[in-house]
PDB file of C-alpha atoms in Angstrom:
ATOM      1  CA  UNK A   1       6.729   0.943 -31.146  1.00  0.00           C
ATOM      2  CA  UNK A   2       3.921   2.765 -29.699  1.00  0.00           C
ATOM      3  CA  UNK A   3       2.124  -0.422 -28.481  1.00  0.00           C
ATOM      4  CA  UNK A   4       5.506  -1.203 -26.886  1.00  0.00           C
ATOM      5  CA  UNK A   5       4.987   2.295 -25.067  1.00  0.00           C
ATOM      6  CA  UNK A   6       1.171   1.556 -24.466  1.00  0.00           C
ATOM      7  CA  UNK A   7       1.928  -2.277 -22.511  1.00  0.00           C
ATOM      8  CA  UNK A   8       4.471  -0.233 -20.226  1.00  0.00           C
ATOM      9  CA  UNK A   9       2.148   2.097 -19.310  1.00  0.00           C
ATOM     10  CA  UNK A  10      -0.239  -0.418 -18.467  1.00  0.00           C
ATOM     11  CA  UNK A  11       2.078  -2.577 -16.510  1.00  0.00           C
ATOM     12  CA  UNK A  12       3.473   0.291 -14.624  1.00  0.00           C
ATOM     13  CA  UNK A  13      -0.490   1.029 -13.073  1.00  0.00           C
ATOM     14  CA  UNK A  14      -1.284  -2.801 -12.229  1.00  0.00           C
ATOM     15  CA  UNK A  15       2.189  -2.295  -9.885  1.00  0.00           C
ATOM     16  CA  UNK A  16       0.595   0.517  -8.654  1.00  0.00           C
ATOM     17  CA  UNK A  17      -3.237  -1.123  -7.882  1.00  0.00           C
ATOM     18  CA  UNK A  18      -0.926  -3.904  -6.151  1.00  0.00           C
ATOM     19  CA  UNK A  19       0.606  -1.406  -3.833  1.00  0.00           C
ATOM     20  CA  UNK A  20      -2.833   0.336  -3.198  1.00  0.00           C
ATOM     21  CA  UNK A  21      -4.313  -3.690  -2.031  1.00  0.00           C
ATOM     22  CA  UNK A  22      -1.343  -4.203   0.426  1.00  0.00           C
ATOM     23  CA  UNK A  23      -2.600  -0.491   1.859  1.00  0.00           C
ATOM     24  CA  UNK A  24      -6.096  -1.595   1.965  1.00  0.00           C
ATOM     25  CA  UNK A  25      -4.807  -5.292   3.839  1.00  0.00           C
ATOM     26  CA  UNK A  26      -2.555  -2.994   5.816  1.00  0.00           C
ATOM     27  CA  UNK A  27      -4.913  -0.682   7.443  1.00  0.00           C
ATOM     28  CA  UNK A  28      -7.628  -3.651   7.453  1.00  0.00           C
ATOM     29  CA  UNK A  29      -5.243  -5.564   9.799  1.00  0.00           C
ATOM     30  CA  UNK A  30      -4.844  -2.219  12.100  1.00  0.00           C
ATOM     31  CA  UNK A  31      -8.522  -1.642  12.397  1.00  0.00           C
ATOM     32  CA  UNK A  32      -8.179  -5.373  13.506  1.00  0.00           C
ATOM     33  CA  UNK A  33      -5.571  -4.649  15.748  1.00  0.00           C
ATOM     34  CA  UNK A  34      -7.219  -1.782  16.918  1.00  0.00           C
ATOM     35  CA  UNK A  35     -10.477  -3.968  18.211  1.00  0.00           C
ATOM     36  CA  UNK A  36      -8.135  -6.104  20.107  1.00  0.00           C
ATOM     37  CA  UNK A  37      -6.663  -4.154  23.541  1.00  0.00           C
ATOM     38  CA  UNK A  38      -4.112  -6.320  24.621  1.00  0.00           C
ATOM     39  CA  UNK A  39      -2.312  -5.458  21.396  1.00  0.00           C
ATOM     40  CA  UNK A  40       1.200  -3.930  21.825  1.00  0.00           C
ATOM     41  CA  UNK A  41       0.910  -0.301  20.464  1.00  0.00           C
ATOM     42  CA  UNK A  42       4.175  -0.100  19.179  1.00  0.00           C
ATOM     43  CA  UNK A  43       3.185  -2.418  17.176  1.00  0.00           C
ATOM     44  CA  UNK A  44       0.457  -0.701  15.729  1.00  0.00           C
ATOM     45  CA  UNK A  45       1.993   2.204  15.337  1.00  0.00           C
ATOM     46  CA  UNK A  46       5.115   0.631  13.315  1.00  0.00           C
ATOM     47  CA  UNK A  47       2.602  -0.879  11.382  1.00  0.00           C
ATOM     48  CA  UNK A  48       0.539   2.610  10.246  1.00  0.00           C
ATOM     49  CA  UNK A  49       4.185   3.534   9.293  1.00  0.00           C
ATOM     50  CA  UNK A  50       4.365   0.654   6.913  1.00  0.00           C
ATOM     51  CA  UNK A  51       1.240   1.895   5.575  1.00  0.00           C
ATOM     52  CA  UNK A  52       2.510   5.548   5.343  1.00  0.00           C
ATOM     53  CA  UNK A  53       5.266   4.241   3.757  1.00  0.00           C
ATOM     54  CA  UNK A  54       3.188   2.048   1.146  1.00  0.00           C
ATOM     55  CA  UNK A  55       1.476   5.211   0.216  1.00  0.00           C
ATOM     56  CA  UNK A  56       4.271   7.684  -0.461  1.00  0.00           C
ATOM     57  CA  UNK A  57       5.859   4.770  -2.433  1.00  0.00           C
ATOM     58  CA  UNK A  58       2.359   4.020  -4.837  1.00  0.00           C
ATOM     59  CA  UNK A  59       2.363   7.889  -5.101  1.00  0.00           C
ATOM     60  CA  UNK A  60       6.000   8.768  -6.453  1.00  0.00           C
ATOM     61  CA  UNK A  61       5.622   5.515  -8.938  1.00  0.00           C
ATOM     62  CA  UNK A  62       2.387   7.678 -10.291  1.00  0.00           C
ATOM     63  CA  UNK A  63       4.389  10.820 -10.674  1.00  0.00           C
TER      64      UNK A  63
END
């Protein structure tokens, strides 16, 4: 029963490691972004909301 309990746990922070690596590609693609002026900065700024959003969502899962 416990190792039931145990393989859950562990499963529950490899979700959360794959939500912190889509921040990480996220905010790698804005400092991309970021280099390149003609950029439409709506854009970037919709996408540093996805990454907001990507955050608050990998930190409730760890509460």
């Amino acid at each position: 029963m416990f190792g039931r309990i145990d393989a859950s746990i562990v499963a529950i922070d490899g979700s959360i490691v794959a939500i912190d690596g889509s921040i990480v590609a996220v905010n790698a693609f804005i400092h991309r972004v970021d280099a390149t002026p003609a950029f439409n900065r709506d854009m970037t700024l919709a996408l540093r909301g996805i990454s907001a959003f990507c955050f608050l969502l990998s930190a409730f899962q760890g509460a």
